[in-house]
Amino acid sequence: MKVVDIIRNSKGTEFSFEILPPLKGKGIKSIFEGIDPLMEFNPRFIDVTYHREEYVLRKRADGGFDKVSIRKRPGTVAICAAIMNKYKVEAVPHLICGGFTKEETENALIDLNFLGIQNVLLLRGDSIKSEPYFAPEPDGNRNSLDLIHQVVNLNNGIYLDEEPSGTNATDFCIGVAAYPEKHFEAPNMLSDLNFLKRKVESGANYIVTQMFFNNSKFLEFTDHCKKMGITIPIIPGIKPITKKNQLTVLPKIFHIDIPFELSDAIEKCTDDKAVRQVGIEWAIQQSKELKNAGVPVLHYYTMGLSEATKQIVTSVF
Ligand code: FAD
């Protein structure tokens, strides 16, 4: 079922979460171990992130260098198929522009369609570590708008190599990302919102937000969206802090603020267990408030570790 239909048919706030494919060498069991504990809470969909390969240059005996792929993770198409097959729950693959030509993207979409996967979250992706700025492939999509355009074309039966036929049209439901605290490359909030509006006008069906720790930022953001005529469902992303170093790592990677009240409480913790408890209590409070505010879905970033999310949803649902 499409995410938008799940939301349309729902009587209250639904539960969903995101998992991260494991590093190379691990099997599907490691994914199932992260999902199993959360199945009793009836997640309506499970997102599977995509991660670009990273490369290092290794010196050869002859003095030259080889480009070697590291931190490779299995592809999302196979993982989504395995999840849907085992749990009969919708799996939502994340598709990014970075590292893919349009043809490779089309091939992935053909596979997803063949497997009956109806939802996709379309993203630009970030630059790889060796690049100062995001650089698309020469024949690739430059940003999420391009990628939306490609999927909308397929939904209209327009493939890269053919005249429009309409006969083999796909029917993907399109999710996109948004940032209650602004995307780090956007010059200001208004231009970021204008760009989000273009994503919606181009065919996005629903929005999932970056994590945030201050609900008023999310609620202000949804107000702005409404005023600008963005009326598709907006799903908040929630992440519990579980380690003290996340106080600096999360703002650095995700360009988000952590409220003083939360950072102060975590700073005062004397062990990891106490940090986890503070982080989980904060996420429970956030989730309850957002549920009362009527959000369609509470979407949790598990990072492959389900225990903290389990504690939260036990209190919230
Ligand atoms: P875009 O929507 O393309 O926007 C990127 C920036 O460019 C914004 O600042 C936008 O305002 C600006 N911009 C782009 N084009 C224009 C234009 N024509 N005019 C004006 N402004 C423009 N990354 C991964 O690698 N894998 C994942 O699985 C993944 N999952 C994510 C899930 C969620 C819910 C979120 C919120 C993020 C995720 N990311 C993931 C991170 C994401 O790839 C990065 O945040 C990336 O930098 C931006 O992606 P985007 O799709 O929001 O970009």
CSV table of C-alpha atoms and ligand atoms in Angstrom, one decimal:
chain,number,residue,atom,x,y,z
A,1,MET,CA,0.0,0.0,0.0
A,2,LYS,CA,1.2,3.5,-0.7
A,3,VAL,CA,2.3,5.6,2.3
A,4,VAL,CA,-0.3,8.3,1.4
A,5,ASP,CA,-3.1,5.6,1.4
A,6,ILE,CA,-1.9,4.3,4.8
A,7,ILE,CA,-2.2,7.8,6.1
A,8,ARG,CA,-5.5,8.5,4.4
A,9,ASN,CA,-7.1,5.3,5.9
A,10,SER,CA,-5.6,5.8,9.3
A,11,LYS,CA,-7.6,6.8,12.4
A,12,GLY,CA,-4.7,8.2,14.4
A,13,THR,CA,-0.9,8.6,14.4
A,14,GLU,CA,0.9,5.6,12.9
A,15,PHE,CA,4.3,4.3,13.7
A,16,SER,CA,7.2,3.8,11.3
A,17,PHE,CA,11.0,3.6,11.4
A,18,GLU,CA,14.1,3.7,9.4
A,19,ILE,CA,16.9,1.2,9.3
A,20,LEU,CA,20.5,1.3,8.0
A,21,PRO,CA,21.9,-1.5,5.9
A,22,PRO,CA,24.8,-3.2,7.7
A,23,LEU,CA,28.3,-3.0,6.4
A,24,LYS,CA,29.5,-5.6,3.9
A,25,GLY,CA,30.0,-9.1,5.1
A,26,LYS,CA,26.9,-9.2,7.3
A,27,GLY,CA,23.8,-11.1,6.4
A,28,ILE,CA,20.1,-10.3,6.3
A,29,LYS,CA,19.8,-11.8,9.8
A,30,SER,CA,21.4,-8.6,11.2
A,31,ILE,CA,18.6,-6.5,9.6
A,32,PHE,CA,15.9,-8.8,10.9
A,33,GLU,CA,17.4,-8.6,14.5
A,34,GLY,CA,16.8,-4.8,14.3
A,35,ILE,CA,13.3,-5.2,13.0
A,36,ASP,CA,11.9,-8.1,15.1
A,37,PRO,CA,11.6,-6.3,18.4
A,38,LEU,CA,9.5,-3.5,16.8
A,39,MET,CA,7.0,-5.6,14.9
A,40,GLU,CA,4.6,-6.0,17.8
A,41,PHE,CA,3.9,-2.2,17.5
A,42,ASN,CA,2.6,-2.6,14.0
A,43,PRO,CA,4.9,-0.4,12.0
A,44,ARG,CA,3.1,0.7,8.8
A,45,PHE,CA,6.3,1.1,6.8
A,46,ILE,CA,10.0,0.6,7.2
A,47,ASP,CA,12.5,2.9,5.4
A,48,VAL,CA,15.8,1.5,4.2
A,49,THR,CA,18.6,4.1,3.8
A,50,TYR,CA,21.1,4.1,1.0
A,51,HIS,CA,24.7,4.9,1.5
A,52,ARG,CA,27.3,5.8,-1.2
A,53,GLU,CA,30.4,3.8,-1.3
A,54,GLU,CA,33.5,5.5,0.1
A,55,TYR,CA,36.9,5.2,-1.6
A,56,VAL,CA,40.5,5.2,-0.5
A,57,LEU,CA,43.6,5.3,-2.6
A,58,ARG,CA,45.9,2.4,-1.8
A,59,LYS,CA,49.5,2.5,-2.9
A,60,ARG,CA,50.7,-0.4,-5.1
A,61,ALA,CA,54.1,-2.0,-5.0
A,62,ASP,CA,54.9,-0.2,-8.3
A,63,GLY,CA,54.3,3.2,-6.7
A,64,GLY,CA,50.9,3.7,-8.4
A,65,PHE,CA,47.6,3.9,-6.7
A,66,ASP,CA,44.4,1.8,-6.7
A,67,LYS,CA,41.0,3.3,-5.9
A,68,VAL,CA,39.5,0.8,-3.4
A,69,SER,CA,35.9,0.8,-2.3
A,70,ILE,CA,35.4,0.7,1.5
A,71,ARG,CA,32.3,0.8,3.8
A,72,LYS,CA,30.2,-0.9,1.1
A,73,ARG,CA,26.7,-1.8,2.2
A,74,PRO,CA,24.3,-4.2,0.4
A,75,GLY,CA,21.8,-2.5,-1.9
A,76,THR,CA,18.4,-1.4,-0.7
A,77,VAL,CA,16.4,-3.2,-3.5
A,78,ALA,CA,17.3,-6.6,-2.1
A,79,ILE,CA,16.8,-5.5,1.5
A,80,CYS,CA,13.4,-4.1,0.8
A,81,ALA,CA,12.3,-7.2,-1.0
A,82,ALA,CA,13.4,-9.4,2.0
A,83,ILE,CA,11.6,-7.2,4.5
A,84,MET,CA,8.4,-7.2,2.5
A,85,ASN,CA,8.6,-10.9,2.0
A,86,LYS,CA,9.2,-11.7,5.7
A,87,TYR,CA,7.0,-9.2,7.5
A,88,LYS,CA,4.3,-8.3,4.9
A,89,VAL,CA,5.0,-4.6,5.7
A,90,GLU,CA,5.7,-1.8,3.3
A,91,ALA,CA,9.4,-1.2,2.8
A,92,VAL,CA,10.5,2.2,1.5
A,93,PRO,CA,13.9,2.3,-0.2
A,94,HIS,CA,15.8,5.6,-0.2
A,95,LEU,CA,17.0,6.5,-3.7
A,96,ILE,CA,19.7,9.2,-4.1
A,97,CYS,CA,21.1,11.1,-7.0
A,98,GLY,CA,24.8,10.9,-6.0
A,99,GLY,CA,26.8,8.1,-7.6
A,100,PHE,CA,24.1,7.1,-10.1
A,101,THR,CA,23.5,7.8,-13.7
A,102,LYS,CA,19.8,8.2,-14.8
A,103,GLU,CA,20.0,4.8,-16.4
A,104,GLU,CA,21.2,3.1,-13.2
A,105,THR,CA,18.4,4.8,-11.4
A,106,GLU,CA,15.9,3.7,-13.9
A,107,ASN,CA,17.2,0.1,-13.6
A,108,ALA,CA,16.7,0.2,-9.8
A,109,LEU,CA,13.2,1.6,-10.3
A,110,ILE,CA,12.3,-1.2,-12.8
A,111,ASP,CA,13.5,-3.7,-10.2
A,112,LEU,CA,11.5,-2.1,-7.4
A,113,ASN,CA,8.4,-2.0,-9.6
A,114,PHE,CA,8.9,-5.6,-10.5
A,115,LEU,CA,9.1,-6.6,-6.9
A,116,GLY,CA,5.8,-4.7,-6.0
A,117,ILE,CA,7.6,-2.0,-4.0
A,118,GLN,CA,5.3,1.0,-4.3
A,119,ASN,CA,7.0,3.7,-2.2
A,120,VAL,CA,10.3,5.5,-2.7
A,121,LEU,CA,11.9,8.3,-0.7
A,122,LEU,CA,13.8,10.5,-3.2
A,123,LEU,CA,16.9,12.4,-2.1
A,124,ARG,CA,19.9,14.2,-3.5
A,125,GLY,CA,22.4,12.6,-1.1
A,126,ASP,CA,25.5,14.3,0.2
A,127,SER,CA,29.0,14.8,-1.3
A,128,ILE,CA,31.4,12.0,-0.6
A,129,LYS,CA,34.3,12.8,1.8
A,130,SER,CA,36.8,13.6,-0.9
A,131,GLU,CA,34.5,16.2,-2.6
A,132,PRO,CA,34.0,19.7,-1.2
A,133,TYR,CA,30.5,20.0,-2.8
A,134,PHE,CA,27.9,17.6,-4.0
A,135,ALA,CA,28.8,16.5,-7.6
A,136,PRO,CA,26.3,14.5,-9.6
A,137,GLU,CA,27.4,11.8,-12.1
A,138,PRO,CA,27.8,13.3,-15.7
A,139,ASP,CA,24.6,11.5,-16.7
A,140,GLY,CA,23.0,11.6,-13.3
A,141,ASN,CA,20.3,13.6,-11.5
A,142,ARG,CA,21.5,16.9,-10.0
A,143,ASN,CA,19.1,17.2,-7.1
A,144,SER,CA,15.9,15.7,-5.8
A,145,LEU,CA,13.8,17.7,-8.3
A,146,ASP,CA,15.5,15.9,-11.2
A,147,LEU,CA,14.9,12.6,-9.5
A,148,ILE,CA,11.2,13.3,-8.8
A,149,HIS,CA,10.9,14.3,-12.5
A,150,GLN,CA,12.4,10.9,-13.5
A,151,VAL,CA,10.0,8.9,-11.3
A,152,VAL,CA,7.0,11.0,-12.4
A,153,ASN,CA,8.0,10.2,-16.0
A,154,LEU,CA,8.1,6.5,-15.2
A,155,ASN,CA,4.7,6.9,-13.5
A,156,ASN,CA,3.5,8.2,-16.9
A,157,GLY,CA,5.1,5.4,-18.8
A,158,ILE,CA,8.0,7.5,-20.1
A,159,TYR,CA,11.3,5.5,-19.9
A,160,LEU,CA,14.7,6.9,-20.9
A,161,ASP,CA,15.0,5.0,-24.1
A,162,GLU,CA,11.5,5.1,-25.5
A,163,GLU,CA,8.8,7.3,-26.9
A,164,PRO,CA,6.1,7.8,-24.2
A,165,SER,CA,3.8,4.8,-24.4
A,166,GLY,CA,1.9,4.9,-21.1
A,167,THR,CA,1.4,1.2,-21.3
A,168,ASN,CA,4.1,0.2,-18.8
A,169,ALA,CA,3.6,3.0,-16.4
A,170,THR,CA,4.8,2.5,-12.8
A,171,ASP,CA,2.8,3.8,-9.8
A,172,PHE,CA,5.3,4.9,-7.2
A,173,CYS,CA,4.3,7.0,-4.2
A,174,ILE,CA,7.0,9.7,-3.8
A,175,GLY,CA,8.3,10.8,-0.5
A,176,VAL,CA,10.9,13.7,-0.1
A,177,ALA,CA,13.0,15.1,2.6
A,178,ALA,CA,12.6,18.4,4.4
A,179,TYR,CA,14.4,20.3,7.2
A,180,PRO,CA,12.5,22.1,10.0
A,181,GLU,CA,15.8,23.8,10.8
A,182,LYS,CA,16.7,24.5,7.2
A,183,HIS,CA,19.0,22.5,4.8
A,184,PHE,CA,22.6,23.5,5.5
A,185,GLU,CA,23.1,24.6,1.9
A,186,ALA,CA,20.0,26.7,1.6
A,187,PRO,CA,20.7,30.4,2.0
A,188,ASN,CA,17.7,30.9,4.2
A,189,MET,CA,14.5,29.2,5.4
A,190,LEU,CA,12.3,30.8,2.8
A,191,SER,CA,14.3,29.7,-0.1
A,192,ASP,CA,14.5,26.2,1.3
A,193,LEU,CA,10.7,26.2,1.7
A,194,ASN,CA,10.2,27.5,-1.8
A,195,PHE,CA,12.4,24.7,-3.1
A,196,LEU,CA,10.3,22.2,-1.0
A,197,LYS,CA,7.2,23.7,-2.6
A,198,ARG,CA,8.7,23.0,-6.0
A,199,LYS,CA,9.3,19.4,-5.0
A,200,VAL,CA,5.6,19.1,-4.1
A,201,GLU,CA,4.5,20.8,-7.3
A,202,SER,CA,6.7,18.4,-9.2
A,203,GLY,CA,5.0,15.3,-7.8
A,204,ALA,CA,6.0,14.6,-4.2
A,205,ASN,CA,3.2,12.9,-2.3
A,206,TYR,CA,4.5,13.2,1.3
A,207,ILE,CA,7.4,14.7,3.3
A,208,VAL,CA,9.6,13.2,6.0
A,209,THR,CA,11.7,15.6,8.1
A,210,GLN,CA,15.2,15.6,9.3
A,211,MET,CA,15.4,14.8,13.1
A,212,PHE,CA,14.8,17.7,15.5
A,213,PHE,CA,14.8,17.9,19.2
A,214,ASN,CA,12.6,21.0,19.7
A,215,ASN,CA,9.0,20.4,18.7
A,216,SER,CA,8.2,24.1,18.3
A,217,LYS,CA,10.7,24.2,15.4
A,218,PHE,CA,8.7,21.4,13.7
A,219,LEU,CA,5.3,23.0,14.4
A,220,GLU,CA,6.5,26.4,13.1
A,221,PHE,CA,7.8,24.6,10.0
A,222,THR,CA,4.5,22.9,9.3
A,223,ASP,CA,2.7,26.2,9.8
A,224,HIS,CA,5.0,27.9,7.3
A,225,CYS,CA,4.3,25.0,4.9
A,226,LYS,CA,0.6,25.3,5.3
A,227,LYS,CA,0.8,29.1,4.6
A,228,MET,CA,2.7,28.4,1.5
A,229,GLY,CA,0.1,25.9,0.2
A,230,ILE,CA,2.1,22.8,1.0
A,231,THR,CA,-0.7,20.4,2.1
A,232,ILE,CA,0.7,16.9,1.6
A,233,PRO,CA,1.4,14.9,4.8
A,234,ILE,CA,4.5,15.9,6.8
A,235,ILE,CA,6.0,13.1,8.9
A,236,PRO,CA,8.3,14.1,11.7
A,237,GLY,CA,11.6,12.2,12.1
A,238,ILE,CA,12.6,11.4,15.7
A,239,LYS,CA,15.9,10.2,17.0
A,240,PRO,CA,16.6,9.5,20.7
A,241,ILE,CA,20.1,10.5,21.9
A,242,THR,CA,21.8,7.4,23.3
A,243,LYS,CA,25.4,8.5,23.7
A,244,LYS,CA,27.1,11.6,25.1
A,245,ASN,CA,29.2,12.2,22.0
A,246,GLN,CA,26.0,12.6,20.0
A,247,LEU,CA,25.7,16.0,21.5
A,248,THR,CA,28.4,17.1,19.1
A,249,VAL,CA,28.2,14.5,16.4
A,250,LEU,CA,24.5,15.1,15.5
A,251,PRO,CA,24.7,18.9,15.1
A,252,LYS,CA,27.9,18.4,13.0
A,253,ILE,CA,26.4,15.8,10.7
A,254,PHE,CA,22.8,16.8,10.5
A,255,HIS,CA,23.0,20.6,11.1
A,256,ILE,CA,20.4,20.6,13.9
A,257,ASP,CA,20.2,22.3,17.3
A,258,ILE,CA,20.0,20.4,20.6
A,259,PRO,CA,18.1,22.4,23.2
A,260,PHE,CA,20.1,23.5,26.3
A,261,GLU,CA,17.7,21.7,28.6
A,262,LEU,CA,18.5,18.4,26.9
A,263,SER,CA,22.2,18.9,26.4
A,264,ASP,CA,22.6,20.1,30.1
A,265,ALA,CA,20.7,17.0,31.4
A,266,ILE,CA,23.0,14.7,29.3
A,267,GLU,CA,26.2,16.5,30.3
A,268,LYS,CA,25.3,15.8,33.9
A,269,CYS,CA,24.9,12.1,33.4
A,270,THR,CA,27.7,10.0,34.9
A,271,ASP,CA,27.3,6.9,32.8
A,272,ASP,CA,26.0,5.7,29.4
A,273,LYS,CA,22.9,4.1,31.0
A,274,ALA,CA,21.8,7.5,32.4
A,275,VAL,CA,22.5,9.2,29.0
A,276,ARG,CA,20.2,6.7,27.3
A,277,GLN,CA,17.5,7.2,29.8
A,278,VAL,CA,17.5,11.0,29.4
A,279,GLY,CA,17.5,10.6,25.6
A,280,ILE,CA,14.7,8.2,25.6
A,281,GLU,CA,12.6,10.2,28.1
A,282,TRP,CA,13.1,13.3,25.9
A,283,ALA,CA,12.0,11.4,22.7
A,284,ILE,CA,8.9,10.0,24.6
A,285,GLN,CA,7.9,13.5,25.6
A,286,GLN,CA,8.5,14.8,22.0
A,287,SER,CA,6.5,11.9,20.6
A,288,LYS,CA,3.5,12.4,22.9
A,289,GLU,CA,3.3,16.1,22.1
A,290,LEU,CA,3.5,15.5,18.4
A,291,LYS,CA,0.9,12.8,18.6
A,292,ASN,CA,-1.4,15.2,20.5
A,293,ALA,CA,-0.7,17.7,17.7
A,294,GLY,CA,-2.1,15.2,15.2
A,295,VAL,CA,0.9,14.2,13.2
A,296,PRO,CA,0.1,11.5,10.7
A,297,VAL,CA,3.0,9.2,11.5
A,298,LEU,CA,5.9,9.2,14.1
A,299,HIS,CA,9.0,8.0,12.2
A,300,TYR,CA,12.0,6.9,14.2
A,301,TYR,CA,15.6,6.9,13.2
A,302,THR,CA,16.8,3.6,14.7
A,303,MET,CA,20.2,3.5,13.1
A,304,GLY,CA,19.8,-0.3,13.1
A,305,LEU,CA,19.4,-0.4,17.0
A,306,SER,CA,15.9,-1.0,18.0
A,307,GLU,CA,16.0,-1.1,21.8
A,308,ALA,CA,15.7,2.6,22.4
A,309,THR,CA,12.9,2.9,19.9
A,310,LYS,CA,11.1,0.0,21.5
A,311,GLN,CA,11.1,1.8,24.9
A,312,ILE,CA,9.8,4.9,23.3
A,313,VAL,CA,6.9,3.3,21.3
A,314,THR,CA,5.9,1.2,24.4
A,315,SER,CA,5.1,4.5,26.1
A,316,VAL,CA,3.6,6.3,23.2
A,317,PHE,CA,1.5,3.8,21.3
B,1,FAD,P1,17.5,18.5,-2.4
B,1,FAD,O1,16.0,18.5,-2.2
B,1,FAD,O2,18.0,18.3,-3.8
B,1,FAD,O3,18.0,19.9,-1.9
B,1,FAD,C1,19.4,20.1,-1.6
B,1,FAD,C2,19.7,21.6,-1.3
B,1,FAD,O4,19.7,22.3,-2.5
B,1,FAD,C3,18.7,22.4,-0.5
B,1,FAD,O5,19.4,23.3,0.3
B,1,FAD,C4,17.8,23.0,-1.5
B,1,FAD,O6,17.2,24.2,-0.9
B,1,FAD,C5,18.8,23.4,-2.5
B,1,FAD,N1,18.4,23.4,-3.9
B,1,FAD,C6,18.5,22.3,-4.8
B,1,FAD,N2,18.2,22.6,-6.0
B,1,FAD,C7,17.8,23.9,-6.0
B,1,FAD,C8,17.2,24.7,-6.9
B,1,FAD,N3,17.0,24.4,-8.2
B,1,FAD,N4,16.9,26.0,-6.5
B,1,FAD,C9,17.1,26.4,-5.3
B,1,FAD,N5,17.6,25.6,-4.3
B,1,FAD,C10,17.9,24.3,-4.7
B,1,FAD,N6,21.2,10.8,2.5
B,1,FAD,C11,21.7,9.6,1.9
B,1,FAD,O7,22.8,9.6,1.4
B,1,FAD,N7,21.0,8.4,2.1
B,1,FAD,C12,19.8,8.4,2.7
B,1,FAD,O8,19.2,7.3,2.8
B,1,FAD,C13,19.2,9.5,3.2
B,1,FAD,N8,18.0,9.5,3.8
B,1,FAD,C14,17.5,10.7,4.3
B,1,FAD,C15,16.2,10.7,4.9
B,1,FAD,C16,15.7,11.9,5.4
B,1,FAD,C17,14.3,11.9,5.9
B,1,FAD,C18,16.4,13.1,5.3
B,1,FAD,C19,15.8,14.4,5.9
B,1,FAD,C20,17.7,13.1,4.7
B,1,FAD,C21,18.2,12.0,4.2
B,1,FAD,N9,19.5,11.9,3.6
B,1,FAD,C22,20.0,10.8,3.1
B,1,FAD,C23,20.3,13.1,3.6
B,1,FAD,C24,20.1,14.0,2.3
B,1,FAD,O9,20.6,13.2,1.2
B,1,FAD,C25,20.9,15.3,2.5
B,1,FAD,O10,20.4,16.1,3.5
B,1,FAD,C26,21.2,16.1,1.2
B,1,FAD,O11,22.2,17.1,1.5
B,1,FAD,C27,20.0,16.8,0.7
B,1,FAD,O12,19.1,15.9,0.1
B,1,FAD,P2,17.6,16.5,-0.4
B,1,FAD,O13,16.9,15.4,-1.1
B,1,FAD,O14,16.9,17.2,0.7
B,1,FAD,O15,18.2,17.6,-1.4
